[in-house]
PDB file of C-alpha atoms and ligand atoms in Angstrom:
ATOM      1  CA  UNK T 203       0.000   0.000   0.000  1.00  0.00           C
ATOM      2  CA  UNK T 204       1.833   3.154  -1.074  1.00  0.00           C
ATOM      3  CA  UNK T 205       0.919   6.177   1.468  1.00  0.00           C
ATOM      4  CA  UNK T 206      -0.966   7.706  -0.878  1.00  0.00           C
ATOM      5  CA  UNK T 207      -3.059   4.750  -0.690  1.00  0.00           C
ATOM      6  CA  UNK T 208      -3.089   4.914   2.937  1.00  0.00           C
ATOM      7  CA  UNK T 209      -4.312   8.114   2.832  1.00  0.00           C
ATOM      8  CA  UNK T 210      -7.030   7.941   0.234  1.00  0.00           C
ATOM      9  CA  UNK T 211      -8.407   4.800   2.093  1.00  0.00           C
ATOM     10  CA  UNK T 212      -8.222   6.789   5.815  1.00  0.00           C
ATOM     11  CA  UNK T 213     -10.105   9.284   3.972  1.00  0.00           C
ATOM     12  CA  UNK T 214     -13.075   7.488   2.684  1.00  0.00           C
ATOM     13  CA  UNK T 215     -13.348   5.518   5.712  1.00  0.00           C
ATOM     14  CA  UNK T 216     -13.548   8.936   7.568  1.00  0.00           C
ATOM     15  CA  UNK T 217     -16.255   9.881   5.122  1.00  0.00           C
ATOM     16  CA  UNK T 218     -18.034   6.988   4.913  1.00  0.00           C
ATOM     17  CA  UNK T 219     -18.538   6.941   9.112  1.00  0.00           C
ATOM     18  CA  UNK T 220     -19.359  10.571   8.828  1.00  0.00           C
ATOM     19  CA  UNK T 221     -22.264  10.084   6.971  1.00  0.00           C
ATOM     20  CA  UNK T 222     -23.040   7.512   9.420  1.00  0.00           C
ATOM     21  CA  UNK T 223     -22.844   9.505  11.995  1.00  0.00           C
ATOM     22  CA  UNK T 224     -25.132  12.161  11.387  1.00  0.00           C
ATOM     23  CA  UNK T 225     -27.772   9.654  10.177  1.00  0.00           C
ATOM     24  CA  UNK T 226     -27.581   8.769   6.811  1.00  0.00           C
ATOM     25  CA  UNK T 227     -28.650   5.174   5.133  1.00  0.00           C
ATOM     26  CA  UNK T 228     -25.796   2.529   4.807  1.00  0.00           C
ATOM     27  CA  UNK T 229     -26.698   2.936   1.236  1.00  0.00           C
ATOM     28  CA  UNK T 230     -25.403   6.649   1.441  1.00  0.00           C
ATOM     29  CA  UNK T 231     -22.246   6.140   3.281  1.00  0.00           C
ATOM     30  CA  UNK T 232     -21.320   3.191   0.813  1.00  0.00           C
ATOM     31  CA  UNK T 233     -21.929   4.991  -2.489  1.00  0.00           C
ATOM     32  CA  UNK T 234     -19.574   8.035  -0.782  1.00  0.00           C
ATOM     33  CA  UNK T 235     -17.223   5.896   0.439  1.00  0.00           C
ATOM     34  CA  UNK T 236     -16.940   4.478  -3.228  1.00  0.00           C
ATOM     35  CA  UNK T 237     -16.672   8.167  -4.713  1.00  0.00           C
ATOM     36  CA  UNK T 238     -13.594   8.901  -2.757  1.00  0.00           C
ATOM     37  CA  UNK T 239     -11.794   5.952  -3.886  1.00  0.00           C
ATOM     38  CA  UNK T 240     -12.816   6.432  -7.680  1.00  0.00           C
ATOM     39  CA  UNK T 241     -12.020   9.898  -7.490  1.00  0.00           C
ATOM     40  CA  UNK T 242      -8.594   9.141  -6.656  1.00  0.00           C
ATOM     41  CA  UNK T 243      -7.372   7.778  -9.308  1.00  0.00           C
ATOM     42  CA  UNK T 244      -5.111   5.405  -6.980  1.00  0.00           C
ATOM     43  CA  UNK T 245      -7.283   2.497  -7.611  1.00  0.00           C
ATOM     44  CA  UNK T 246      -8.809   0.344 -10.627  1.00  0.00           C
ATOM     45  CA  UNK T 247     -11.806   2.153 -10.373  1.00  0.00           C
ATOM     46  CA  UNK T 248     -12.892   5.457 -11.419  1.00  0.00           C
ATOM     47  CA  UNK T 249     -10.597   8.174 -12.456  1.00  0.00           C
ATOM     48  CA  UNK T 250      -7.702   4.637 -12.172  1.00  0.00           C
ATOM     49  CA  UNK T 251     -10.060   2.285 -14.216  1.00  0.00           C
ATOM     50  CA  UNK T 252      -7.714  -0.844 -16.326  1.00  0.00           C
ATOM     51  CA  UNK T 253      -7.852   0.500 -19.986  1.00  0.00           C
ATOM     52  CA  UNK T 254      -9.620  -2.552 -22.097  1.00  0.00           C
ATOM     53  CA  UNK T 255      -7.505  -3.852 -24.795  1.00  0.00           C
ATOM     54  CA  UNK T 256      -8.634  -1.613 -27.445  1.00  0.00           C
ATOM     55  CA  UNK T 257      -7.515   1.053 -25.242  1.00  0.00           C
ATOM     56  CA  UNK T 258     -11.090   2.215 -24.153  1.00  0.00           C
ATOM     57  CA  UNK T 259     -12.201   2.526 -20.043  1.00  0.00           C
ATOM     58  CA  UNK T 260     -15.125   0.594 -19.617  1.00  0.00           C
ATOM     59  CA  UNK T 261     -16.321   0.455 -15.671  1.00  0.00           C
ATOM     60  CA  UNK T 262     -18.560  -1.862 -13.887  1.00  0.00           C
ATOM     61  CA  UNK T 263     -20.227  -0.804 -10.658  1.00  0.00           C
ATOM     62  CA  UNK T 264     -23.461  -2.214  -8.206  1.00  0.00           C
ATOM     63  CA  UNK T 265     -24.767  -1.424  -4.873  1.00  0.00           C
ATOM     64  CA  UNK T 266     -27.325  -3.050  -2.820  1.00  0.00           C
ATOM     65  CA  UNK T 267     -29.046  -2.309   0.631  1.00  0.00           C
ATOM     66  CA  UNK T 268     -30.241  -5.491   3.094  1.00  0.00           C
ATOM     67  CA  UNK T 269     -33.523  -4.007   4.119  1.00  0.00           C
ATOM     68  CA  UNK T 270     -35.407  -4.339   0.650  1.00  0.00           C
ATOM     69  CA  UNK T 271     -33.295  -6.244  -1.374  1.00  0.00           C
ATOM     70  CA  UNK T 272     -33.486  -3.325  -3.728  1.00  0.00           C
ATOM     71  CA  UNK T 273     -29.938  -3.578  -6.011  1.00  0.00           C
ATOM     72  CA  UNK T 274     -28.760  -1.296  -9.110  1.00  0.00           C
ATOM     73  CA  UNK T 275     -25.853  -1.852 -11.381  1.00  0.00           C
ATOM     74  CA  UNK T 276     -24.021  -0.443 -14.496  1.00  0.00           C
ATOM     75  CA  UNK T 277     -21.742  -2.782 -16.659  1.00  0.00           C
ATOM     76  CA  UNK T 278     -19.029  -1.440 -19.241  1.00  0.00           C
ATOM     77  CA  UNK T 279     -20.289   2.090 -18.758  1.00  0.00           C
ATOM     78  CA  UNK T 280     -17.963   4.964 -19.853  1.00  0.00           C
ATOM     79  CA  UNK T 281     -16.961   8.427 -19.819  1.00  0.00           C
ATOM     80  CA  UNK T 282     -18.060   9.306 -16.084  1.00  0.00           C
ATOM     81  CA  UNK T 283     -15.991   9.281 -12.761  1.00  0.00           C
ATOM     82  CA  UNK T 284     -18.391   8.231 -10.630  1.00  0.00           C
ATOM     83  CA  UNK T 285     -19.980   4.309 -11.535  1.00  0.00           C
ATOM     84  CA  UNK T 286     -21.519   3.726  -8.380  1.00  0.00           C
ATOM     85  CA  UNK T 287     -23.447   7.254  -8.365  1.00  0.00           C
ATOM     86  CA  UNK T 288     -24.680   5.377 -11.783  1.00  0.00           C
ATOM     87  CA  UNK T 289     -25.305   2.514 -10.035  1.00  0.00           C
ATOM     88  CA  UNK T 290     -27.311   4.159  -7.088  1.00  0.00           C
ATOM     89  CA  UNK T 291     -29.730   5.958  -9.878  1.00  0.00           C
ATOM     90  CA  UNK T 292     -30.140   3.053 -11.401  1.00  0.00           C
ATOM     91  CA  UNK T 293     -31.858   1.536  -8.314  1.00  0.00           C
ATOM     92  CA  UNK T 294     -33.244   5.023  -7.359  1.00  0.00           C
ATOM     93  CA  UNK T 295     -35.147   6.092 -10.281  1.00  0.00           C
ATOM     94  CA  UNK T 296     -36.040   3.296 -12.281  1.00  0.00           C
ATOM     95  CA  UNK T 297     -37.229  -0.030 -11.840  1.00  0.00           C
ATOM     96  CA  UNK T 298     -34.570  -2.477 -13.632  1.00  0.00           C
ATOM     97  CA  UNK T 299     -31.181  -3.738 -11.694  1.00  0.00           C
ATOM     98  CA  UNK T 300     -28.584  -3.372 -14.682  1.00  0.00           C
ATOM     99  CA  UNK T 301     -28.184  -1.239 -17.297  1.00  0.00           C
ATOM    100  CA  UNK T 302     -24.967  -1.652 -19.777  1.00  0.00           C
ATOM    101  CA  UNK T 303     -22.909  -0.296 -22.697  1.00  0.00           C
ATOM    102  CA  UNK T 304     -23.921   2.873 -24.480  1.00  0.00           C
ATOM    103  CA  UNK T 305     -27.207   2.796 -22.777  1.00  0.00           C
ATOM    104  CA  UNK T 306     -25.820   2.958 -19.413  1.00  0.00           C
ATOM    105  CA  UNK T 307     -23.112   5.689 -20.385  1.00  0.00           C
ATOM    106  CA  UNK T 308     -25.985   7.677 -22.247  1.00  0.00           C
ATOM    107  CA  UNK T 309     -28.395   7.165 -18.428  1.00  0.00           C
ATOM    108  CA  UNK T 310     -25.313   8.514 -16.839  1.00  0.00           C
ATOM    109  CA  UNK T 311     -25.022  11.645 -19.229  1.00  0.00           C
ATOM    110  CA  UNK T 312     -28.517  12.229 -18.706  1.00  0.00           C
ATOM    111  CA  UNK T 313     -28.306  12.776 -14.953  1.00  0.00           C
ATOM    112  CA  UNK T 314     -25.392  15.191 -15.662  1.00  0.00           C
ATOM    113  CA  UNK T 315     -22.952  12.805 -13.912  1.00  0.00           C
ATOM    114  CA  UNK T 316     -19.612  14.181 -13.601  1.00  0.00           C
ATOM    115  CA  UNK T 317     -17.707  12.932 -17.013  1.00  0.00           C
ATOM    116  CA  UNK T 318     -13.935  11.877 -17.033  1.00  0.00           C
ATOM    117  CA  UNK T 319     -12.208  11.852 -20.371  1.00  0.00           C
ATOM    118  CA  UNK T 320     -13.622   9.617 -22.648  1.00  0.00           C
ATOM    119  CA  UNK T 321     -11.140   7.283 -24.320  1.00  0.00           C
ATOM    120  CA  UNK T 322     -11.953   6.377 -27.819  1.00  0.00           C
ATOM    121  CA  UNK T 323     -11.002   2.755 -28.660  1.00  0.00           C
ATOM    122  CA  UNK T 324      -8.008   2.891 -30.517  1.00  0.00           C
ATOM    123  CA  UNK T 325      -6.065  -0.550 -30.706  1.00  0.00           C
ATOM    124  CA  UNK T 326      -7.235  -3.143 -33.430  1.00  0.00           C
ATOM    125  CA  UNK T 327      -6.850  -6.350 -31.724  1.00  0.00           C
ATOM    126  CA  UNK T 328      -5.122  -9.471 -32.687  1.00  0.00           C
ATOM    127  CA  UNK T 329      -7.417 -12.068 -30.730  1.00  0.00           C
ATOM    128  CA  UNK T 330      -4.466 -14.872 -31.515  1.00  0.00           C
ATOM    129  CA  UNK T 331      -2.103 -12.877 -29.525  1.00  0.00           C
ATOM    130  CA  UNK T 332      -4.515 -11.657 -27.167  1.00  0.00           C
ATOM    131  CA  UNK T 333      -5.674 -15.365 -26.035  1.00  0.00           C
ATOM    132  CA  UNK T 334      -2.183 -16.859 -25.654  1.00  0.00           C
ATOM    133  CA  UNK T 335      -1.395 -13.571 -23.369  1.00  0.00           C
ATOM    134  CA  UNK T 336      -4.354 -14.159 -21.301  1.00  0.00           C
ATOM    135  CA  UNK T 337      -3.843 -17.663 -20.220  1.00  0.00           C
ATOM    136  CA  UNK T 338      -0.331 -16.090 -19.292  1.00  0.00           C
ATOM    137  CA  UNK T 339      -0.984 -13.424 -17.280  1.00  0.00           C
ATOM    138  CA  UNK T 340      -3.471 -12.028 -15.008  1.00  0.00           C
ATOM    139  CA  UNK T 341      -3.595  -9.057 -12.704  1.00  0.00           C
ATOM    140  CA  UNK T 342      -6.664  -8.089 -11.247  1.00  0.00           C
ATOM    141  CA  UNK T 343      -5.948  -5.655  -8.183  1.00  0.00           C
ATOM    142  CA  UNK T 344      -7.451  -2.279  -7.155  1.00  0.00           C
ATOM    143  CA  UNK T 345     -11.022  -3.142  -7.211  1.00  0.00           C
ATOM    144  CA  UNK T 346     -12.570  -1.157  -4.566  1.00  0.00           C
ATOM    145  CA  UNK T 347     -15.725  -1.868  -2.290  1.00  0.00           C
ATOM    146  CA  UNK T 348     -17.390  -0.826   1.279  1.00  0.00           C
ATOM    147  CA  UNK T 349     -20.068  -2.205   3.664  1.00  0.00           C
ATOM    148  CA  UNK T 350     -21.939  -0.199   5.763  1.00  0.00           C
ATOM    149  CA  UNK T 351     -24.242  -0.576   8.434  1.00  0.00           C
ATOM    150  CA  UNK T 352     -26.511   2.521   9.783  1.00  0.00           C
ATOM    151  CA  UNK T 353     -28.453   3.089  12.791  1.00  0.00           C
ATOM    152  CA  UNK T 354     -31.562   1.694  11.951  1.00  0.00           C
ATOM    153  CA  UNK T 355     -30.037  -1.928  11.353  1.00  0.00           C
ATOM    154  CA  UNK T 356     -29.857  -1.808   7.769  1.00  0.00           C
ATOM    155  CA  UNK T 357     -26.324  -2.935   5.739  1.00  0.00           C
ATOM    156  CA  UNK T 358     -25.375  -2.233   2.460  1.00  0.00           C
ATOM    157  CA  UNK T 359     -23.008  -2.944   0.148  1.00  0.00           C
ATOM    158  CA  UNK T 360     -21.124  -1.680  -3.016  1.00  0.00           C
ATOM    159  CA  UNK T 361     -18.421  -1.687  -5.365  1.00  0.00           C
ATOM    160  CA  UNK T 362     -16.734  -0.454  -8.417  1.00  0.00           C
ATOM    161  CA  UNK T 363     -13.862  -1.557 -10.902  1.00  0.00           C
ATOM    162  CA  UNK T 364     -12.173  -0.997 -14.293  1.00  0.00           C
ATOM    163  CA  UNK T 365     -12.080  -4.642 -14.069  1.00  0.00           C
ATOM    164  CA  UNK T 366      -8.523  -6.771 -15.328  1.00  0.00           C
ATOM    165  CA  UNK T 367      -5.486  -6.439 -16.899  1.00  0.00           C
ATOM    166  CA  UNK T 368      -5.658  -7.995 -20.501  1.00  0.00           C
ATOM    167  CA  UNK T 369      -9.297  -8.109 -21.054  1.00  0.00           C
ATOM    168  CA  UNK T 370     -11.177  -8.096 -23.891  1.00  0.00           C
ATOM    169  CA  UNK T 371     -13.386  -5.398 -25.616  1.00  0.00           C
ATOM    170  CA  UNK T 372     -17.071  -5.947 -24.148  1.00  0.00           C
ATOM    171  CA  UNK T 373     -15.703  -8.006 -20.722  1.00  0.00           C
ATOM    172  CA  UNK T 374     -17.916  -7.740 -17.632  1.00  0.00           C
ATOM    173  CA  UNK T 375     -16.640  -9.284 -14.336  1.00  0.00           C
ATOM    174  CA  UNK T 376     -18.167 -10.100 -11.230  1.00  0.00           C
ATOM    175  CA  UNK T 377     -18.716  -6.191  -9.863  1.00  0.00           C
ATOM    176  CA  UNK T 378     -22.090  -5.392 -11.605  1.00  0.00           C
ATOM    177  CA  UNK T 379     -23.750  -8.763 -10.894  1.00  0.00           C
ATOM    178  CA  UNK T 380     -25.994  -8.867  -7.998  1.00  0.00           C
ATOM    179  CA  UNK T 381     -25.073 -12.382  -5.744  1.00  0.00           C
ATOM    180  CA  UNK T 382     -21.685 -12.282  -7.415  1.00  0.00           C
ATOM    181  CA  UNK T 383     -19.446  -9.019  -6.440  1.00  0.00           C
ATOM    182  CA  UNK T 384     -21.855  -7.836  -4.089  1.00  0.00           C
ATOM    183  CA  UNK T 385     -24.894  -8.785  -1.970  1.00  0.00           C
ATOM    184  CA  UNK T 386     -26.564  -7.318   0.864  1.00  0.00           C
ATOM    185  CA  UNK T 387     -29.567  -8.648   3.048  1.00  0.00           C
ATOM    186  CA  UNK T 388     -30.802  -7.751   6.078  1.00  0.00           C
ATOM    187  CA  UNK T 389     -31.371 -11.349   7.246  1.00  0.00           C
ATOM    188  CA  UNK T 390     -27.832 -12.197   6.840  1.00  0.00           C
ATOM    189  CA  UNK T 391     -25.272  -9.894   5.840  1.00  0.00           C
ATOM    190  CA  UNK T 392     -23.864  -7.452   3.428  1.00  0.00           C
ATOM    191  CA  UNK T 393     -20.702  -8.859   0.985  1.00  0.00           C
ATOM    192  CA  UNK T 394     -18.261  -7.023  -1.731  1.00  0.00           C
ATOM    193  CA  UNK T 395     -15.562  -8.823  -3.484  1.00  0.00           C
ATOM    194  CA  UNK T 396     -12.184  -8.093  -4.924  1.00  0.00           C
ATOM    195  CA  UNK T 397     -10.468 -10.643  -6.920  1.00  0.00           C
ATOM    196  CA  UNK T 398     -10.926 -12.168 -10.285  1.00  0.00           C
ATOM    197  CA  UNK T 399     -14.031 -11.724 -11.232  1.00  0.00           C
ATOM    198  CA  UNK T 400     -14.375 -14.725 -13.350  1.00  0.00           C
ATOM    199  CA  UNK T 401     -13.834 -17.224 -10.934  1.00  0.00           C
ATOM    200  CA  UNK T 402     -15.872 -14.880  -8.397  1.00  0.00           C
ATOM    201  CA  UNK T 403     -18.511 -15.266 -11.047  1.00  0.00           C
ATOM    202  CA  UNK T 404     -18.775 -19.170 -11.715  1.00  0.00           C
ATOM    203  CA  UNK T 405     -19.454 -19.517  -7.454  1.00  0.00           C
ATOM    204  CA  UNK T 406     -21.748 -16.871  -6.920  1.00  0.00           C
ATOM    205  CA  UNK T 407     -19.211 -15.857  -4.324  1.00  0.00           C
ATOM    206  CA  UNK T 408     -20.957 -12.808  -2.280  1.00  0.00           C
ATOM    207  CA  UNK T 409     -24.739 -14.678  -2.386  1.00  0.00           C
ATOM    208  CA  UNK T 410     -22.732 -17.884  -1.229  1.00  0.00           C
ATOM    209  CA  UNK T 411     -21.072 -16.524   1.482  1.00  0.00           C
ATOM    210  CA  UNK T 412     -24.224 -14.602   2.457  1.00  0.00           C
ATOM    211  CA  UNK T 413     -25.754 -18.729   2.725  1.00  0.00           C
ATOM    212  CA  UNK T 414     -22.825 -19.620   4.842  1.00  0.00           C
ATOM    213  CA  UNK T 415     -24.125 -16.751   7.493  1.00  0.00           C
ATOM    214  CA  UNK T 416     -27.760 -17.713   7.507  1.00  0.00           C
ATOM    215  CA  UNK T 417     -26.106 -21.075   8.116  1.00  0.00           C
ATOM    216  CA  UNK T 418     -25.223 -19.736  11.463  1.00  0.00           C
ATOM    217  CA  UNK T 419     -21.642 -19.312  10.450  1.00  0.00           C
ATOM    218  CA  UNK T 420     -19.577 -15.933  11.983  1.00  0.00           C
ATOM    219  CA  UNK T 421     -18.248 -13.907   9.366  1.00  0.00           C
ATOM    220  CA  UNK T 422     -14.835 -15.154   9.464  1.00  0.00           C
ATOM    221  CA  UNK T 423     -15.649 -18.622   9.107  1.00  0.00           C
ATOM    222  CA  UNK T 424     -18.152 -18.029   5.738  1.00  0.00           C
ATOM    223  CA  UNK T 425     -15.333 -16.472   4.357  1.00  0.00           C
ATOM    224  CA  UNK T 426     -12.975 -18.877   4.766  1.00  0.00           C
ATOM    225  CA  UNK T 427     -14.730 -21.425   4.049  1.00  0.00           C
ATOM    226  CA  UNK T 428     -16.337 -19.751   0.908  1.00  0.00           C
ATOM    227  CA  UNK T 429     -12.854 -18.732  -0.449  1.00  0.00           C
ATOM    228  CA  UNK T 430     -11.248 -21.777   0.160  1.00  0.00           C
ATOM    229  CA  UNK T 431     -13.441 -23.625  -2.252  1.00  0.00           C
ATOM    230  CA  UNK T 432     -12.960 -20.905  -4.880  1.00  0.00           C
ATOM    231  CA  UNK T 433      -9.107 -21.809  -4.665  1.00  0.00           C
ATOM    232  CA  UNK T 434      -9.859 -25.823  -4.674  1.00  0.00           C
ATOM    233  CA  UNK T 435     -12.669 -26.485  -6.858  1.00  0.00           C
ATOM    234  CA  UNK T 436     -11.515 -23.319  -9.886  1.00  0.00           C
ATOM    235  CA  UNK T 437      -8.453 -22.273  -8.474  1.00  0.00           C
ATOM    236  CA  UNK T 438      -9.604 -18.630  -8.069  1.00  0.00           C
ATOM    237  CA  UNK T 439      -8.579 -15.503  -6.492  1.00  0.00           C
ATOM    238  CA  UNK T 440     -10.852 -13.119  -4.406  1.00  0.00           C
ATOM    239  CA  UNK T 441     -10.548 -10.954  -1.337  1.00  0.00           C
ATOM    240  CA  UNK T 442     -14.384 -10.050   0.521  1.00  0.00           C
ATOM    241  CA  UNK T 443     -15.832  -7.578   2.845  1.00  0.00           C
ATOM    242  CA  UNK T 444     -18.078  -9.287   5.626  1.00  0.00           C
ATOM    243  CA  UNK T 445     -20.740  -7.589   7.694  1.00  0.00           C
ATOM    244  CA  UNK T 446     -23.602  -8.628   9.498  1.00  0.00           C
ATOM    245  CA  UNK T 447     -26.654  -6.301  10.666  1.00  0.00           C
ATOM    246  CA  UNK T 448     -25.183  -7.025  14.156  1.00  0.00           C
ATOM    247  CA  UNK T 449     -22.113  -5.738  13.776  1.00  0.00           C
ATOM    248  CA  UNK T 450     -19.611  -8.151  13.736  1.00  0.00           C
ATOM    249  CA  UNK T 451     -17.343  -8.136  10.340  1.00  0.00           C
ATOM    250  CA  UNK T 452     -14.768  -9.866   9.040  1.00  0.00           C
ATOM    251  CA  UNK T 453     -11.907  -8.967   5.759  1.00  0.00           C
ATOM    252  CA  UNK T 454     -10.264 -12.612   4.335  1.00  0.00           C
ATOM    253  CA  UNK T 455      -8.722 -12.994   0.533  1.00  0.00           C
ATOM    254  CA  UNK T 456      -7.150 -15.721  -0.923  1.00  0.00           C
ATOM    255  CA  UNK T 457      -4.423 -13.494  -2.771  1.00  0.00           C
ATOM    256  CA  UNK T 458      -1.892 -12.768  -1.075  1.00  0.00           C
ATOM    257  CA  UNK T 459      -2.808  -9.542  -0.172  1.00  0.00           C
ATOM    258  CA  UNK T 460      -5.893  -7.228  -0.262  1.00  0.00           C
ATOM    259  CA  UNK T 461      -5.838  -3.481   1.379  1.00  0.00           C
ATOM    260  CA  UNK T 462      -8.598  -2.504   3.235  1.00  0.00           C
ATOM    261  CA  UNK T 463      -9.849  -0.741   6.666  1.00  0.00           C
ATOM    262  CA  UNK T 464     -12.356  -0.086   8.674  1.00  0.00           C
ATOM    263  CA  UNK T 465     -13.317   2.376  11.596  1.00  0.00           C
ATOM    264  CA  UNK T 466     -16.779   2.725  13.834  1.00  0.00           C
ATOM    265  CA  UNK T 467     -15.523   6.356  14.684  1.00  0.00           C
ATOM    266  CA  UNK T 468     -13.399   5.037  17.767  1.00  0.00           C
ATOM    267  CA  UNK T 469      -9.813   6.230  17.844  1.00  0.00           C
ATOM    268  CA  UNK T 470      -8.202   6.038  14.608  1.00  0.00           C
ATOM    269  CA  UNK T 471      -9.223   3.437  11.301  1.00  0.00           C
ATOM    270  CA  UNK T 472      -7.314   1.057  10.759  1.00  0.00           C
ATOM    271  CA  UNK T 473      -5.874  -0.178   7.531  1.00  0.00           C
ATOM    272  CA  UNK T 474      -4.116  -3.086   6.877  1.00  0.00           C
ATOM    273  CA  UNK T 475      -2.958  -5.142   3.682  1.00  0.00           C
ATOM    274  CA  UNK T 476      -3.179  -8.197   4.841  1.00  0.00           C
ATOM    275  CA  UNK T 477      -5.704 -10.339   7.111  1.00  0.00           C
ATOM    276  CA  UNK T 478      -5.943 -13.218   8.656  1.00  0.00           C
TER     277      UNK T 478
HETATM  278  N1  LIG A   9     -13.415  -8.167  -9.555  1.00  0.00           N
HETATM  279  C1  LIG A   9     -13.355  -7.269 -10.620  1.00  0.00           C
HETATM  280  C2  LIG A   9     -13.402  -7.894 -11.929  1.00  0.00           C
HETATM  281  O1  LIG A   9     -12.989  -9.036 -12.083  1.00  0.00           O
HETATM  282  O2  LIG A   9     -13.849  -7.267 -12.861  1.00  0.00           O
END
């Protein structure tokens, strides 16, 4: 974690618990928390979105709060620093979940969402090349995420990514789809995921390891558990955000690392890159 980092992450976590504080929805304090992280440009997310391979910044970004179920989500949208704003209007203000492509980009311009430099795809691809390279390599770091739970009991949760290195034109990973990157009920707990969104994908990893908690499992132990069949049944790669409407929270990843905090206004936040 480079200090910069460190203190982009202090200050959404300060933001995030402000909102809190003064009695704002979960929902709220997530989608903020979000915006200072995508503002930053220190993260893939936002203004520091991965560049597909035709050069162009497609995002992917969802949110959902416990106490309705009620979920919205933009996939491969473009041109706008904020995703998860996106996200939140989708769920505010119409009745669908996702909306993608063009048609989300052409939503967010229609709410007047703050635009970033649009990047005009620019690289014709050689898909030979591009397949071999992609069974090679494969970094997908940065995404960012928060959970949040407000006075009145309910938990949210969100996220928002530029997705992974090497990825072709059109790709969608885990972020925007509900039970996937993110999940959030009230009768269990509120989930966001970092990692590789395919393999996050083929498990249903966030809806899974909300299961493990109506189980009766603590936070800790869905997470392990859930993660550690990711690795042995598809070999995958994922980092999560655990919180239940009680309180009690846990942060586990496979990878070998995964930044993240958290603070309930007490003393200082703490951030870490690694837990265990
Ligand atoms: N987890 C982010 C992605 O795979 O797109």
């Amino acid at each position: 974690m480079t200090s910069a980092q460190r203190a982009c992450l202090r200050a959404a976590l300060q933001v995030g618990y402000s909102w809190l504080d003064r009695g704002s929805s979960a929902l709220l304090a997530v989608e903020q928390t979000i915006r200072v992280l995508e503002r930053s440009g220190l993260f893939n997310a936002g203004k520091g979105a991965y560049l597909q391979l035709d050069g162009a910044r497609r995002m992917d970004a969802s949110i959902m709060e416990g106490d309705g179920l009620r979920a919205g989500a933009v996939a491969s949208i473009e041109g706008i620093v904020h995703p998860i704003t996106a996200a939140c209007l989708v769920m505010d203000v119409t009745d669908h979940v996702l909306l993608v492509g063009p048609m989300a980009t052409k939503f967010a311009e229609h709410f007047e969402l703050e635009p970033q430099k649009r990047l005009a795809p620019r690289r014709r691809l050689s898909y030979g090349s591009v397949l071999k390279r992609m069974r090679t390599t494969r970094n997908c770091h940065g995404t960012v995420g928060a959970v949040a739970l407000d006075r009145t009991g309910t938990i949210a949760a969100g996220a928002s990514t530029g997705g992974i290195d090497l990825m072709l034109p059109g790709r969608v990973g885990d972020t925007p789809i509900i039970g996937c990157g993110v999940y959030a009920d009230n009768d269990t707990g509120a989930v966001s995921m970092t990692g590789w969104g395919e393999s996050i994908m083929r498990l249903a990893v966030a809806k899974e390891i909300c299961d493990q908690l109506a189980r009766g499992g603590a936070p800790a132990t869905a997470a392990r558990l859930v993660l550690q069949k990711l690795v042995s049944r598809i070999k995958g790669a994922a980092g999560c955000l655990v919180l239940t409407p009680d309180g009690r929270f846990a942060i586990r990843h496979s990878t070998p690392r995964m930044m993240a905090g958290w603070w309930d206004g007490k003393g200082e936040p703490i951030m870490k890159d690694q837990f265990r």
